[in-house]
Coordinates of C-alpha atoms and ligand atoms in Angstrom, one line a residue:
X17 CA 72.1 107.4 125.6
X18 CA 73.7 104.8 123.3
X19 CA 72.7 101.2 124.3
X20 CA 75.7 98.9 123.9
X21 CA 74.3 95.7 122.4
X22 CA 75.9 92.8 120.5
X23 CA 74.8 91.2 117.3
X24 CA 75.8 87.7 118.5
X25 CA 75.3 85.5 121.5
X26 CA 78.0 83.9 123.7
X27 CA 77.2 80.5 122.2
X28 CA 77.6 81.9 118.7
X29 CA 80.9 83.4 119.5
X30 CA 82.2 80.3 121.1
X31 CA 81.4 78.4 117.9
X32 CA 83.1 81.0 115.8
X33 CA 86.2 81.0 118.1
X34 CA 86.5 77.3 117.8
X35 CA 87.3 77.8 114.1
X36 CA 88.9 81.3 114.2
X37 CA 90.9 81.8 117.4
X38 CA 90.9 85.1 119.3
X39 CA 91.8 87.9 119.0
X40 CA 89.6 88.8 116.0
X41 CA 87.6 91.7 114.7
X42 CA 84.1 90.9 113.6
X43 CA 81.9 93.2 111.6
X44 CA 78.1 93.2 111.4
X45 CA 77.3 93.4 107.7
X46 CA 73.6 93.8 108.1
X47 CA 74.0 96.8 110.5
X48 CA 76.6 98.4 108.3
X49 CA 74.3 98.2 105.3
X50 CA 71.3 99.5 107.2
X51 CA 73.4 102.4 108.5
X52 CA 74.7 103.2 105.0
X53 CA 71.1 103.3 103.7
X54 CA 70.0 105.5 106.6
X55 CA 72.7 108.0 105.6
X56 CA 71.8 108.0 102.0
X57 CA 68.1 108.3 102.8
X58 CA 68.7 111.4 105.0
X59 CA 70.4 113.1 102.1
X60 CA 67.9 112.0 99.4
X61 CA 67.0 115.6 98.9
X62 CA 70.5 116.5 97.9
X63 CA 71.1 116.0 94.1
X64 CA 74.0 113.6 93.5
X65 CA 74.8 113.1 97.2
X66 CA 77.5 110.5 97.9
X67 CA 79.5 109.3 100.8
X68 CA 83.0 108.5 99.9
X69 CA 84.0 105.9 102.4
X70 CA 87.5 106.6 103.7
X71 CA 89.4 103.4 103.0
X72 CA 91.8 104.2 105.8
X73 CA 89.0 103.6 108.4
X74 CA 88.5 100.0 107.4
X75 CA 90.7 99.0 104.5
X76 CA 89.1 95.7 103.7
X77 CA 87.9 95.1 100.1
X78 CA 84.9 93.2 101.3
X79 CA 83.7 96.1 103.4
X80 CA 84.4 98.7 100.6
X81 CA 82.5 96.4 98.2
X82 CA 79.6 96.1 100.5
X83 CA 79.4 99.9 100.7
X84 CA 80.0 100.4 97.0
X85 CA 76.9 98.2 96.4
X86 CA 75.1 100.9 98.5
X87 CA 76.3 103.6 96.1
X88 CA 79.2 104.8 98.2
X89 CA 82.5 105.8 96.7
X90 CA 86.0 105.5 98.2
X91 CA 88.1 108.2 99.7
X92 CA 91.8 107.3 99.2
X93 CA 95.0 108.9 100.3
X94 CA 97.7 106.5 99.3
X95 CA 98.7 104.2 96.4
X96 CA 97.5 101.0 98.1
X97 CA 94.2 102.6 98.9
X98 CA 93.7 103.6 95.3
X99 CA 94.6 100.1 94.2
X100 CA 92.1 98.6 96.7
X101 CA 89.3 100.9 95.4
X102 CA 90.2 99.9 91.8
X103 CA 90.2 96.2 92.7
X104 CA 86.8 96.5 94.4
X105 CA 85.5 97.8 91.1
X106 CA 85.1 101.5 91.8
X107 CA 86.0 103.6 88.9
X108 CA 86.6 107.2 87.8
X109 CA 84.8 109.8 90.0
X110 CA 83.6 107.1 92.4
X111 CA 87.1 107.5 93.8
X112 CA 88.2 110.7 95.7
X113 CA 91.9 111.1 96.1
X114 CA 92.4 113.3 99.2
X115 CA 96.1 113.1 100.0
X116 CA 98.8 115.4 101.4
X117 CA 102.5 115.5 100.9
X118 CA 101.8 113.3 97.9
X119 CA 104.4 111.4 95.9
X120 CA 104.2 111.9 92.2
X121 CA 103.4 108.3 91.4
X122 CA 100.2 108.5 93.5
X123 CA 98.9 111.4 91.5
X124 CA 99.8 109.5 88.3
X125 CA 97.8 106.5 89.5
X126 CA 94.8 108.7 90.6
X127 CA 94.8 110.4 87.2
X128 CA 95.0 107.0 85.4
X129 CA 91.9 105.8 87.4
X130 CA 90.1 109.1 86.6
X131 CA 89.7 109.7 90.3
X132 CA 88.7 113.1 91.6
X133 CA 92.0 114.7 92.6
X134 CA 91.8 116.9 95.7
X135 CA 94.8 119.1 96.0
X136 CA 96.2 119.9 99.5
X137 CA 98.3 122.9 98.4
X138 CA 98.6 125.5 95.8
X139 CA 102.1 124.3 94.9
X140 CA 100.6 121.0 93.9
X141 CA 99.1 122.6 90.8
X142 CA 102.5 122.7 89.1
X143 CA 103.4 119.3 90.6
X144 CA 100.4 117.5 89.3
X145 CA 100.6 119.3 85.9
X146 CA 104.2 118.2 85.6
X147 CA 103.8 114.6 86.7
X148 CA 100.2 113.6 85.8
X149 CA 98.7 116.4 83.9
X150 CA 95.7 118.5 85.0
X151 CA 92.4 116.9 84.1
X152 CA 89.2 118.7 83.6
X153 CA 88.1 118.4 87.2
X154 CA 90.0 119.6 90.2
X155 CA 89.3 120.2 93.9
X156 CA 91.1 121.9 96.7
X157 CA 91.1 121.1 100.4
X158 CA 90.1 124.3 102.2
X159 CA 91.5 125.0 105.7
X160 CA 89.5 127.8 107.4
X161 CA 92.3 128.5 109.8
X162 CA 91.6 130.4 113.1
X163 CA 88.0 131.1 112.1
X164 CA 87.1 127.5 113.1
X165 CA 88.1 125.5 116.1
X166 CA 88.8 121.8 116.2
X167 CA 88.5 119.2 118.9
X168 CA 91.3 117.3 120.7
X169 CA 91.6 114.5 118.1
X170 CA 91.9 116.7 115.0
X171 CA 93.3 119.8 116.7
X172 CA 93.1 123.5 115.6
X173 CA 92.7 124.1 111.9
X174 CA 95.3 126.9 112.1
X175 CA 97.9 124.3 113.4
X176 CA 97.0 121.7 110.8
X177 CA 99.3 120.8 107.9
X178 CA 96.2 120.3 105.7
X179 CA 94.7 122.4 103.0
X180 CA 94.9 125.9 101.5
X181 CA 94.3 129.0 103.5
X182 CA 91.3 131.3 103.1
X183 CA 93.6 133.9 101.5
X184 CA 94.8 131.4 98.9
X185 CA 91.4 130.4 97.6
X186 CA 90.9 132.9 94.9
X187 CA 94.4 132.5 93.5
X188 CA 94.2 128.7 93.6
X189 CA 91.0 128.5 91.6
X190 CA 92.0 131.3 89.2
X191 CA 95.2 129.5 88.4
X192 CA 93.6 126.1 87.7
X193 CA 91.0 127.8 85.4
X194 CA 93.9 129.4 83.5
X195 CA 95.5 126.0 83.1
X196 CA 92.4 124.6 81.5
X197 CA 90.4 123.1 84.4
X198 CA 86.7 123.5 83.7
X199 CA 85.1 121.6 86.6
X200 CA 85.6 122.6 90.2
X201 CA 85.1 121.2 93.6
X202 CA 86.0 122.2 97.2
X203 CA 86.7 119.9 100.1
X204 CA 87.3 120.4 103.8
X205 CA 88.0 118.2 106.8
X206 CA 87.9 120.0 110.1
X207 CA 86.3 117.5 112.5
X208 CA 87.1 114.2 114.0
X209 CA 84.7 112.1 116.0
X210 CA 82.5 115.2 116.3
X211 CA 79.1 114.6 117.9
X212 CA 77.9 118.3 117.8
X213 CA 75.4 118.6 115.0
X214 CA 75.7 122.4 114.9
X215 CA 79.4 122.1 114.1
X216 CA 78.7 119.7 111.2
X217 CA 76.1 122.0 109.8
X218 CA 78.4 125.0 110.2
X219 CA 81.0 123.1 108.1
X220 CA 78.5 122.8 105.3
X221 CA 77.5 126.4 105.5
X222 CA 81.2 127.4 105.5
X223 CA 81.7 125.6 102.1
X224 CA 78.4 127.0 100.7
X225 CA 79.7 130.4 101.5
X226 CA 82.9 129.6 99.6
X227 CA 80.8 128.5 96.7
X228 CA 79.1 131.9 96.7
X229 CA 82.5 133.7 97.1
X230 CA 83.9 131.9 94.1
X231 CA 80.9 132.8 92.0
X232 CA 81.0 136.4 93.1
X233 CA 84.8 136.9 92.8
X234 CA 85.7 134.7 89.8
X235 CA 82.5 133.7 88.2
X236 CA 83.4 130.1 89.0
X237 CA 80.6 127.7 89.6
X238 CA 81.5 124.9 92.0
X239 CA 80.2 121.5 90.9
X240 CA 80.5 119.9 94.4
X241 CA 81.5 120.6 97.9
X242 CA 82.9 117.7 100.0
X243 CA 82.3 118.2 103.7
X244 CA 84.8 115.6 104.7
X245 CA 84.3 113.0 107.4
X246 CA 84.8 113.1 111.1
X247 CA 81.2 112.6 112.2
X248 CA 81.3 111.0 115.6
X249 CA 79.9 108.0 117.2
X250 CA 78.8 107.4 120.8
X251 CA 81.7 105.4 122.2
X252 CA 80.5 105.9 125.7
X253 CA 77.1 104.6 126.8
X254 CA 76.1 108.1 127.9
X255 CA 77.1 109.8 124.6
X256 CA 74.2 110.9 122.4
X257 CA 74.5 109.5 118.8
X258 CA 74.3 112.0 116.0
X259 CA 70.8 112.7 114.7
X260 CA 71.8 112.0 111.1
X261 CA 68.4 113.2 109.8
X262 CA 68.6 116.3 111.9
X263 CA 72.1 117.2 110.5
X264 CA 70.9 116.5 107.0
X265 CA 67.9 118.8 107.6
X266 CA 70.2 121.5 109.0
X267 CA 72.4 121.2 105.9
X268 CA 69.3 121.4 103.7
X269 CA 68.3 124.7 105.4
X270 CA 71.8 126.1 104.9
X271 CA 71.7 124.9 101.3
X272 CA 68.4 126.8 100.7
X273 CA 69.7 129.9 102.4
X274 CA 73.1 130.0 100.6
X275 CA 73.0 127.9 97.5
X276 CA 69.4 128.1 96.3
X277 CA 69.1 131.8 97.2
X278 CA 72.2 132.6 95.3
X279 CA 71.2 130.7 92.2
X280 CA 73.8 128.0 92.6
X281 CA 71.4 125.1 92.8
X282 CA 72.2 122.3 92.0
X283 CA 75.5 121.9 93.9
X284 CA 76.4 118.3 94.7
X285 CA 77.2 117.5 98.3
X286 CA 79.7 114.8 99.1
X287 CA 80.9 113.6 102.5
X288 CA 83.7 111.2 103.6
X289 CA 82.4 109.5 106.7
X290 CA 84.1 106.4 107.9
X291 CA 83.7 106.1 111.6
X292 CA 80.0 107.0 111.4
X293 CA 79.3 104.2 108.9
X294 CA 81.2 101.2 110.3
X295 CA 82.6 102.3 113.7
X296 CA 79.8 101.0 115.9
X297 CA 79.4 97.7 114.0
X298 CA 82.9 96.3 114.6
X299 CA 83.9 94.3 117.7
X300 CA 87.3 93.1 119.0
X301 CA 86.8 89.7 120.5
X302 CA 89.5 88.6 122.9
X303 CA 90.1 85.9 125.6
X304 CA 91.4 86.5 129.1
X305 CA 94.8 84.9 129.4
X306 CA 95.8 86.0 132.9
X307 CA 94.7 87.8 136.0
X308 CA 97.3 89.7 138.1
X309 CA 96.9 91.1 141.6
X310 CA 99.8 93.6 142.4
X311 CA 99.5 97.3 143.2
X312 CA 96.4 97.1 141.0
X313 CA 94.1 94.4 139.6
X314 CA 95.0 93.5 136.0
X315 CA 93.1 91.5 133.5
X316 CA 95.4 90.4 130.6
X317 CA 94.0 89.7 127.2
X318 CA 95.3 87.9 124.1
X319 CA 94.6 91.2 122.3
X320 CA 96.9 94.2 122.7
X321 CA 97.2 97.7 121.3
X322 CA 98.5 96.3 118.1
X323 CA 94.8 95.2 117.5
X324 CA 93.2 98.4 118.8
X325 CA 95.4 101.4 119.4
X326 CA 92.8 104.1 120.2
X327 CA 92.7 103.7 124.0
X328 CA 96.5 103.8 124.2
X329 CA 97.1 106.7 121.9
X330 CA 94.0 108.9 122.5
X331 CA 93.0 107.7 125.9
X332 CA 89.8 106.8 124.0
X333 CA 86.9 105.0 125.8
X334 CA 85.8 101.7 124.3
X335 CA 83.0 99.9 126.0
X336 CA 83.6 96.3 127.1
X337 CA 81.2 93.4 127.5
X338 CA 82.2 90.3 129.4
X339 CA 80.2 87.6 127.6
X340 CA 77.8 85.8 129.8
X341 CA 78.2 88.4 132.5
X342 CA 76.1 91.1 130.9
X343 CA 73.9 91.4 134.0
X344 CA 76.5 90.8 136.7
X345 CA 77.3 93.7 139.0
X346 CA 80.4 95.8 137.9
X347 CA 82.0 95.6 141.3
X348 CA 85.6 94.9 140.3
X349 CA 87.8 97.9 139.3
X350 CA 90.5 96.7 136.9
X351 CA 92.9 97.6 134.2
X352 CA 92.5 95.5 131.1
X353 CA 95.8 95.1 129.3
X354 CA 97.5 93.6 126.4
X355 CA 100.9 91.9 126.3
X356 CA 103.0 94.7 124.7
X357 CA 106.1 95.8 126.6
X358 CA 104.6 99.2 126.9
X359 CA 102.7 100.3 130.0
X360 CA 100.2 102.2 127.9
X361 CA 99.0 98.9 126.4
X362 CA 95.8 99.1 128.3
X363 CA 92.2 99.0 126.9
X364 CA 90.8 100.4 130.1
X365 CA 92.2 101.9 133.3
X366 CA 90.3 101.7 136.6
X367 CA 87.1 100.5 135.1
X368 CA 84.4 98.7 137.1
X369 CA 83.7 95.4 135.4
X370 CA 82.1 92.2 136.6
X371 CA 84.3 89.6 138.3
X372 CA 86.4 88.2 135.4
X373 CA 88.1 84.8 135.2
X374 CA 90.8 83.4 133.0
X375 CA 89.2 82.1 129.8
X376 CA 86.4 84.7 129.8
X377 CA 85.6 86.2 126.5
X378 CA 85.7 90.0 126.4
X379 CA 84.1 92.0 123.6
X380 CA 85.5 95.5 123.0
X381 CA 82.9 97.6 121.2
X382 CA 83.1 100.2 118.4
X383 CA 86.2 98.9 116.6
X384 CA 84.7 99.1 113.1
X385 CA 86.6 102.1 112.1
X386 CA 90.3 103.0 112.8
X387 CA 90.5 99.8 114.7
X388 CA 92.2 96.9 112.9
X389 CA 93.4 99.5 110.4
X390 CA 95.7 101.2 113.0
X391 CA 97.3 97.9 113.8
X392 CA 101.1 97.5 113.8
X393 CA 103.8 94.9 114.4
X394 CA 105.8 96.4 117.2
X395 CA 107.1 93.9 119.7
X396 CA 106.5 91.1 117.1
X397 CA 102.7 91.3 117.6
X398 CA 100.7 89.9 114.7
X399 CA 97.6 91.5 113.4
X400 CA 94.3 89.6 113.9
X401 CA 91.8 88.1 111.5
X402 CA 88.7 90.0 110.4
X403 CA 85.4 88.3 110.1
X404 CA 82.2 89.5 108.4
X405 CA 79.0 88.4 110.2
X406 CA 76.0 88.1 107.9
X407 CA 72.3 88.3 108.6
X408 CA 71.9 84.5 108.9
X409 CA 74.6 84.4 111.7
X410 CA 77.3 82.9 109.5
X411 CA 80.7 84.4 109.4
X412 CA 83.1 84.9 106.5
X413 CA 86.9 85.2 107.0
X414 CA 87.6 88.5 105.1
X415 CA 91.2 88.7 106.3
X416 CA 93.2 85.9 107.9
X417 CA 95.3 86.5 110.9
X418 CA 99.0 87.3 110.2
X419 CA 101.5 84.5 110.7
X420 CA 105.1 84.6 111.8
X421 CA 106.0 84.1 108.2
X422 CA 104.2 87.3 107.3
X423 CA 106.2 89.0 110.0
X424 CA 109.5 87.7 108.6
X425 CA 108.5 88.1 105.0
X426 CA 110.6 91.2 104.4
X427 CA 113.7 89.9 106.1
X428 CA 116.5 88.0 104.4
X429 CA 117.4 85.1 106.7
X430 CA 118.9 83.3 103.8
X431 CA 121.7 85.9 103.4
X432 CA 122.4 85.6 107.2
X433 CA 122.6 81.8 107.0
X434 CA 125.0 82.1 104.0
X435 CA 127.2 84.2 106.1
X436 CA 127.0 87.5 104.1
Ligands
PLP525 C1 90.4 110.2 108.1 C2 89.7 111.0 107.1 C3 88.3 110.8 106.9 C4 87.4 109.9 107.7 O1 87.3 110.2 109.0 P1 86.2 109.5 109.9 O2 86.5 110.0 111.3 O3 86.4 108.1 109.7 O4 84.8 110.0 109.4 C5 87.7 111.5 105.8 N1 88.4 112.4 105.1 C6 89.7 112.6 105.2 C7 90.4 113.5 104.3 C8 90.4 111.9 106.3 O5 91.7 112.2 106.4

């Protein structure tokens, strides 16, 4: 069971809203830091362990800085994400560049920053060599294909566009060694929101076996394996959170059995967890604008799927708390909607909630990863502000809300007015 609590009171939120109108995302800095430390502590046994926080999960420099201060790196997959990591002060191999279908300019930037470059395909060896030059360190993303199964969010590895196949591994590493690469890593990413500890441990074992294979077949000693992200969080109250220490212990046992036993110790373990780190500690705060009683009962918010897309695109569950009604009976079955001209703009469908009135404040839980980040401007919807809640209860505006001028910024009204 995951208890769904809030790090603020109703009175506190009302004060915050008086200065920063809803909708807004608010992140609990203290909980994020504590969670980051827990993860690092669980892997204290692993030499050089590092989580590369995937910038795409929560691309706000204040959050990435908070995590950098805890020793995390940044996992980037686009030019703006590389620039953000650089601006935060991360340098060199504190940045992992795990892209796919990559424009040349992005490899150039990654190489300039000295980031770890993680190639998605064997054909990118020539591409990077031509455009950015091959450095001393290179990594490949490994796709195990039909030997592993994915879940509904990430899909089957064999159907995925990502990574090199099992059959390409030897050729890939032999080729980069011939081209002068002297330091080697291997990456994979086969899970998304995975709560099954065994699956996560098996992923580590899979890469450890590849490390043994590369040593046996090519005499290549991997410097690191990057297990990717995708570790899940309990969105539903009845979900069991991951036992992080248990997973770390399972990975340690696999490390002993594969890496130590084959004389490959030390092998550095990296992961790229975003959702696990920040997901549970973000909240979308929204005000009820309307109630509607037609074929169904609807509660309309001032937030919409532009602020949190997961329910609409994945049918994902997000818990909702009606502030001040935490202990009221959930005896009203409603759809909670946004204002988009799209009928899938619903945060919940047929959920029993307390009696809700116009003006009530609803808090949507677990928006700390892939929440604000997935926002968009369809239908002229403007993305919300982001606030950082500190231990003393104060908030800092770490991203202002978009304005109509932001929305129009790329349009040339002047040319229209001039009649051209
Ligand atoms: C999205 C992504 C992640 C992070 O996924 P989480 O679910 O946030 O842990 C890590 N690595 C890669 C390559 C990704 O694409």
